[in-house]
């Protein structure tokens, strides 16, 4: 879990850094009218956030499944 948190923090830091640099220096690289560093930064931020949400969903599902098994409810999927 520690390595996963480090990866999340790294992705968020790099993403925010790219957005900050591009905004600070007024669009360093533009591809067909799209600021490339901002787009890359936002993509990294979204990757980190979706990974966090995926992890939370996985943990919640495991808790739900183990709780259902302890209560003798059988298969919680259906």
mmCIF file of N, CA, C and O in Angstrom, residues 21-66:
data_model
loop_
_atom_site.group_PDB
_atom_site.id
_atom_site.type_symbol
_atom_site.label_atom_id
_atom_site.label_comp_id
_atom_site.label_asym_id
_atom_site.label_seq_id
_atom_site.Cartn_x
_atom_site.Cartn_y
_atom_site.Cartn_z
ATOM 1 N N UNK A 21 3.561 24.841 -14.568
ATOM 2 C CA UNK A 21 4.608 25.345 -15.465
ATOM 3 C C UNK A 21 3.997 25.911 -16.739
ATOM 4 O O UNK A 21 4.399 26.990 -17.198
ATOM 5 N N UNK A 22 3.031 25.231 -17.294
ATOM 6 C CA UNK A 22 2.438 25.701 -18.543
ATOM 7 C C UNK A 22 1.634 26.985 -18.336
ATOM 8 O O UNK A 22 1.658 27.870 -19.182
ATOM 9 N N UNK A 23 0.943 27.083 -17.212
ATOM 10 C CA UNK A 23 0.190 28.309 -16.933
ATOM 11 C C UNK A 23 1.157 29.449 -16.610
ATOM 12 O O UNK A 23 0.965 30.580 -17.064
ATOM 13 N N UNK A 24 2.195 29.159 -15.846
ATOM 14 C CA UNK A 24 3.162 30.178 -15.450
ATOM 15 C C UNK A 24 3.889 30.768 -16.658
ATOM 16 O O UNK A 24 4.078 31.975 -16.755
ATOM 17 N N UNK A 25 4.284 29.927 -17.601
ATOM 18 C CA UNK A 25 5.030 30.386 -18.765
ATOM 19 C C UNK A 25 4.157 30.575 -20.008
ATOM 20 O O UNK A 25 4.668 30.670 -21.123
ATOM 21 N N UNK A 26 2.862 30.584 -19.833
ATOM 22 C CA UNK A 26 1.903 30.887 -20.901
ATOM 23 C C UNK A 26 2.051 29.983 -22.120
ATOM 24 O O UNK A 26 2.428 30.418 -23.206
ATOM 25 N N UNK A 27 1.781 28.756 -21.936
ATOM 26 C CA UNK A 27 1.733 27.720 -22.967
ATOM 27 C C UNK A 27 3.079 27.556 -23.682
ATOM 28 O O UNK A 27 3.372 28.223 -24.661
ATOM 29 N N UNK A 28 3.866 26.636 -23.166
ATOM 30 C CA UNK A 28 5.168 26.345 -23.755
ATOM 31 C C UNK A 28 5.059 25.546 -25.042
ATOM 32 O O UNK A 28 5.789 25.774 -25.992
ATOM 33 N N UNK A 29 4.145 24.585 -25.062
ATOM 34 C CA UNK A 29 4.011 23.690 -26.208
ATOM 35 C C UNK A 29 2.536 23.557 -26.549
ATOM 36 O O UNK A 29 1.720 23.210 -25.700
ATOM 37 N N UNK A 30 2.217 23.831 -27.797
ATOM 38 C CA UNK A 30 0.829 23.768 -28.243
ATOM 39 C C UNK A 30 0.746 22.873 -29.474
ATOM 40 O O UNK A 30 1.529 23.016 -30.415
ATOM 41 N N UNK A 31 -0.188 21.939 -29.454
ATOM 42 C CA UNK A 31 -0.385 21.031 -30.581
ATOM 43 C C UNK A 31 -1.808 21.221 -31.085
ATOM 44 O O UNK A 31 -2.768 20.913 -30.383
ATOM 45 N N UNK A 32 -1.946 21.735 -32.272
ATOM 46 C CA UNK A 32 -3.234 22.019 -32.914
ATOM 47 C C UNK A 32 -4.161 22.816 -31.996
ATOM 48 O O UNK A 32 -5.336 22.515 -31.853
ATOM 49 N N UNK A 33 -3.599 23.820 -31.336
ATOM 50 C CA UNK A 33 -4.396 24.705 -30.488
ATOM 51 C C UNK A 33 -4.628 24.205 -29.077
ATOM 52 O O UNK A 33 -5.272 24.879 -28.286
ATOM 53 N N UNK A 34 -4.112 23.041 -28.739
ATOM 54 C CA UNK A 34 -4.306 22.473 -27.408
ATOM 55 C C UNK A 34 -2.989 22.578 -26.643
ATOM 56 O O UNK A 34 -1.961 22.105 -27.124
ATOM 57 N N UNK A 35 -3.013 23.193 -25.464
ATOM 58 C CA UNK A 35 -1.788 23.268 -24.663
ATOM 59 C C UNK A 35 -1.382 21.867 -24.198
ATOM 60 O O UNK A 35 -2.057 21.248 -23.377
ATOM 61 N N UNK A 36 -0.276 21.369 -24.726
ATOM 62 C CA UNK A 36 0.112 19.970 -24.527
ATOM 63 C C UNK A 36 0.480 19.658 -23.083
ATOM 64 O O UNK A 36 0.106 18.604 -22.561
ATOM 65 N N UNK A 37 1.217 20.542 -22.424
ATOM 66 C CA UNK A 37 1.621 20.250 -21.048
ATOM 67 C C UNK A 37 0.424 20.244 -20.095
ATOM 68 O O UNK A 37 0.368 19.436 -19.171
ATOM 69 N N UNK A 38 -0.513 21.141 -20.325
ATOM 70 C CA UNK A 38 -1.723 21.150 -19.492
ATOM 71 C C UNK A 38 -2.518 19.871 -19.724
ATOM 72 O O UNK A 38 -2.991 19.239 -18.768
ATOM 73 N N UNK A 39 -2.652 19.466 -20.965
ATOM 74 C CA UNK A 39 -3.397 18.244 -21.263
ATOM 75 C C UNK A 39 -2.730 17.025 -20.626
ATOM 76 O O UNK A 39 -3.403 16.169 -20.045
ATOM 77 N N UNK A 40 -1.413 16.953 -20.709
ATOM 78 C CA UNK A 40 -0.684 15.841 -20.094
ATOM 79 C C UNK A 40 -0.796 15.883 -18.578
ATOM 80 O O UNK A 40 -1.006 14.854 -17.928
ATOM 81 N N UNK A 41 -0.687 17.072 -18.008
ATOM 82 C CA UNK A 41 -0.815 17.219 -16.557
ATOM 83 C C UNK A 41 -2.185 16.797 -16.051
ATOM 84 O O UNK A 41 -2.309 16.074 -15.059
ATOM 85 N N UNK A 42 -3.220 17.243 -16.739
ATOM 86 C CA UNK A 42 -4.591 16.872 -16.352
ATOM 87 C C UNK A 42 -4.799 15.368 -16.503
ATOM 88 O O UNK A 42 -5.451 14.737 -15.664
ATOM 89 N N UNK A 43 -4.228 14.776 -17.542
ATOM 90 C CA UNK A 43 -4.352 13.325 -17.730
ATOM 91 C C UNK A 43 -3.693 12.571 -16.569
ATOM 92 O O UNK A 43 -4.244 11.578 -16.072
ATOM 93 N N UNK A 44 -2.538 13.031 -16.117
ATOM 94 C CA UNK A 44 -1.867 12.377 -14.983
ATOM 95 C C UNK A 44 -2.661 12.541 -13.695
ATOM 96 O O UNK A 44 -2.760 11.602 -12.895
ATOM 97 N N UNK A 45 -3.229 13.714 -13.494
ATOM 98 C CA UNK A 45 -4.057 13.942 -12.310
ATOM 99 C C UNK A 45 -5.273 13.022 -12.330
ATOM 100 O O UNK A 45 -5.612 12.384 -11.324
ATOM 101 N N UNK A 46 -5.930 12.934 -13.473
ATOM 102 C CA UNK A 46 -7.104 12.058 -13.588
ATOM 103 C C UNK A 46 -6.733 10.589 -13.415
ATOM 104 O O UNK A 46 -7.494 9.815 -12.820
ATOM 105 N N UNK A 47 -5.569 10.200 -13.914
ATOM 106 C CA UNK A 47 -5.105 8.828 -13.729
ATOM 107 C C UNK A 47 -4.935 8.513 -12.244
ATOM 108 O O UNK A 47 -5.363 7.455 -11.768
ATOM 109 N N UNK A 48 -4.327 9.426 -11.509
ATOM 110 C CA UNK A 48 -4.138 9.219 -10.073
ATOM 111 C C UNK A 48 -5.479 9.159 -9.344
ATOM 112 O O UNK A 48 -5.698 8.282 -8.495
ATOM 113 N N UNK A 49 -6.389 10.063 -9.670
ATOM 114 C CA UNK A 49 -7.687 10.085 -8.995
ATOM 115 C C UNK A 49 -8.518 8.843 -9.299
ATOM 116 O O UNK A 49 -9.155 8.277 -8.395
ATOM 117 N N UNK A 50 -8.521 8.400 -10.543
ATOM 118 C CA UNK A 50 -9.289 7.196 -10.863
ATOM 119 C C UNK A 50 -8.665 5.965 -10.222
ATOM 120 O O UNK A 50 -9.380 5.042 -9.818
ATOM 121 N N UNK A 51 -7.347 5.942 -10.096
ATOM 122 C CA UNK A 51 -6.694 4.832 -9.413
ATOM 123 C C UNK A 51 -7.083 4.805 -7.939
ATOM 124 O O UNK A 51 -7.336 3.736 -7.375
ATOM 125 N N UNK A 52 -7.147 5.978 -7.318
ATOM 126 C CA UNK A 52 -7.569 6.057 -5.915
ATOM 127 C C UNK A 52 -9.005 5.569 -5.746
ATOM 128 O O UNK A 52 -9.305 4.802 -4.828
ATOM 129 N N UNK A 53 -9.885 6.018 -6.633
ATOM 130 C CA UNK A 53 -11.283 5.586 -6.558
ATOM 131 C C UNK A 53 -11.415 4.089 -6.792
ATOM 132 O O UNK A 53 -12.234 3.417 -6.140
ATOM 133 N N UNK A 54 -10.641 3.550 -7.706
ATOM 134 C CA UNK A 54 -10.657 2.124 -7.969
ATOM 135 C C UNK A 54 -10.233 1.346 -6.724
ATOM 136 O O UNK A 54 -10.827 0.325 -6.380
ATOM 137 N N UNK A 55 -9.191 1.827 -6.049
ATOM 138 C CA UNK A 55 -8.707 1.177 -4.837
ATOM 139 C C UNK A 55 -9.794 1.211 -3.750
ATOM 140 O O UNK A 55 -10.045 0.205 -3.080
ATOM 141 N N UNK A 56 -10.444 2.363 -3.574
ATOM 142 C CA UNK A 56 -11.499 2.476 -2.566
ATOM 143 C C UNK A 56 -12.664 1.547 -2.887
ATOM 144 O O UNK A 56 -13.223 0.904 -1.990
ATOM 145 N N UNK A 57 -13.046 1.466 -4.147
ATOM 146 C CA UNK A 57 -14.134 0.579 -4.545
ATOM 147 C C UNK A 57 -13.771 -0.871 -4.272
ATOM 148 O O UNK A 57 -14.583 -1.648 -3.769
ATOM 149 N N UNK A 58 -12.526 -1.242 -4.584
ATOM 150 C CA UNK A 58 -12.067 -2.613 -4.354
ATOM 151 C C UNK A 58 -12.122 -2.959 -2.869
ATOM 152 O O UNK A 58 -12.599 -4.028 -2.485
ATOM 153 N N UNK A 59 -11.660 -2.052 -2.028
ATOM 154 C CA UNK A 59 -11.674 -2.285 -0.583
ATOM 155 C C UNK A 59 -13.110 -2.375 -0.050
ATOM 156 O O UNK A 59 -13.418 -3.228 0.778
ATOM 157 N N UNK A 60 -13.973 -1.488 -0.522
ATOM 158 C CA UNK A 60 -15.368 -1.514 -0.077
ATOM 159 C C UNK A 60 -16.053 -2.800 -0.516
ATOM 160 O O UNK A 60 -16.846 -3.386 0.228
ATOM 161 N N UNK A 61 -15.751 -3.272 -1.724
ATOM 162 C CA UNK A 61 -16.364 -4.499 -2.220
ATOM 163 C C UNK A 61 -15.902 -5.698 -1.402
ATOM 164 O O UNK A 61 -16.705 -6.572 -1.067
ATOM 165 N N UNK A 62 -14.618 -5.731 -1.063
ATOM 166 C CA UNK A 62 -14.104 -6.824 -0.230
ATOM 167 C C UNK A 62 -14.767 -6.817 1.142
ATOM 168 O O UNK A 62 -15.124 -7.870 1.671
ATOM 169 N N UNK A 63 -14.950 -5.642 1.715
ATOM 170 C CA UNK A 63 -15.607 -5.535 3.016
ATOM 171 C C UNK A 63 -17.056 -5.994 2.928
ATOM 172 O O UNK A 63 -17.551 -6.712 3.793
ATOM 173 N N UNK A 64 -17.727 -5.596 1.870
ATOM 174 C CA UNK A 64 -19.121 -6.005 1.667
ATOM 175 C C UNK A 64 -19.224 -7.521 1.502
ATOM 176 O O UNK A 64 -20.090 -8.159 2.088
ATOM 177 N N UNK A 65 -18.302 -8.083 0.719
ATOM 178 C CA UNK A 65 -18.321 -9.518 0.465
ATOM 179 C C UNK A 65 -18.040 -10.310 1.736
ATOM 180 O O UNK A 65 -18.722 -11.286 2.034
ATOM 181 N N UNK A 66 -17.053 -9.880 2.519
ATOM 182 C CA UNK A 66 -16.730 -10.610 3.749
ATOM 183 C C UNK A 66 -17.850 -10.468 4.771
ATOM 184 O O UNK A 66 -18.153 -11.404 5.504
#
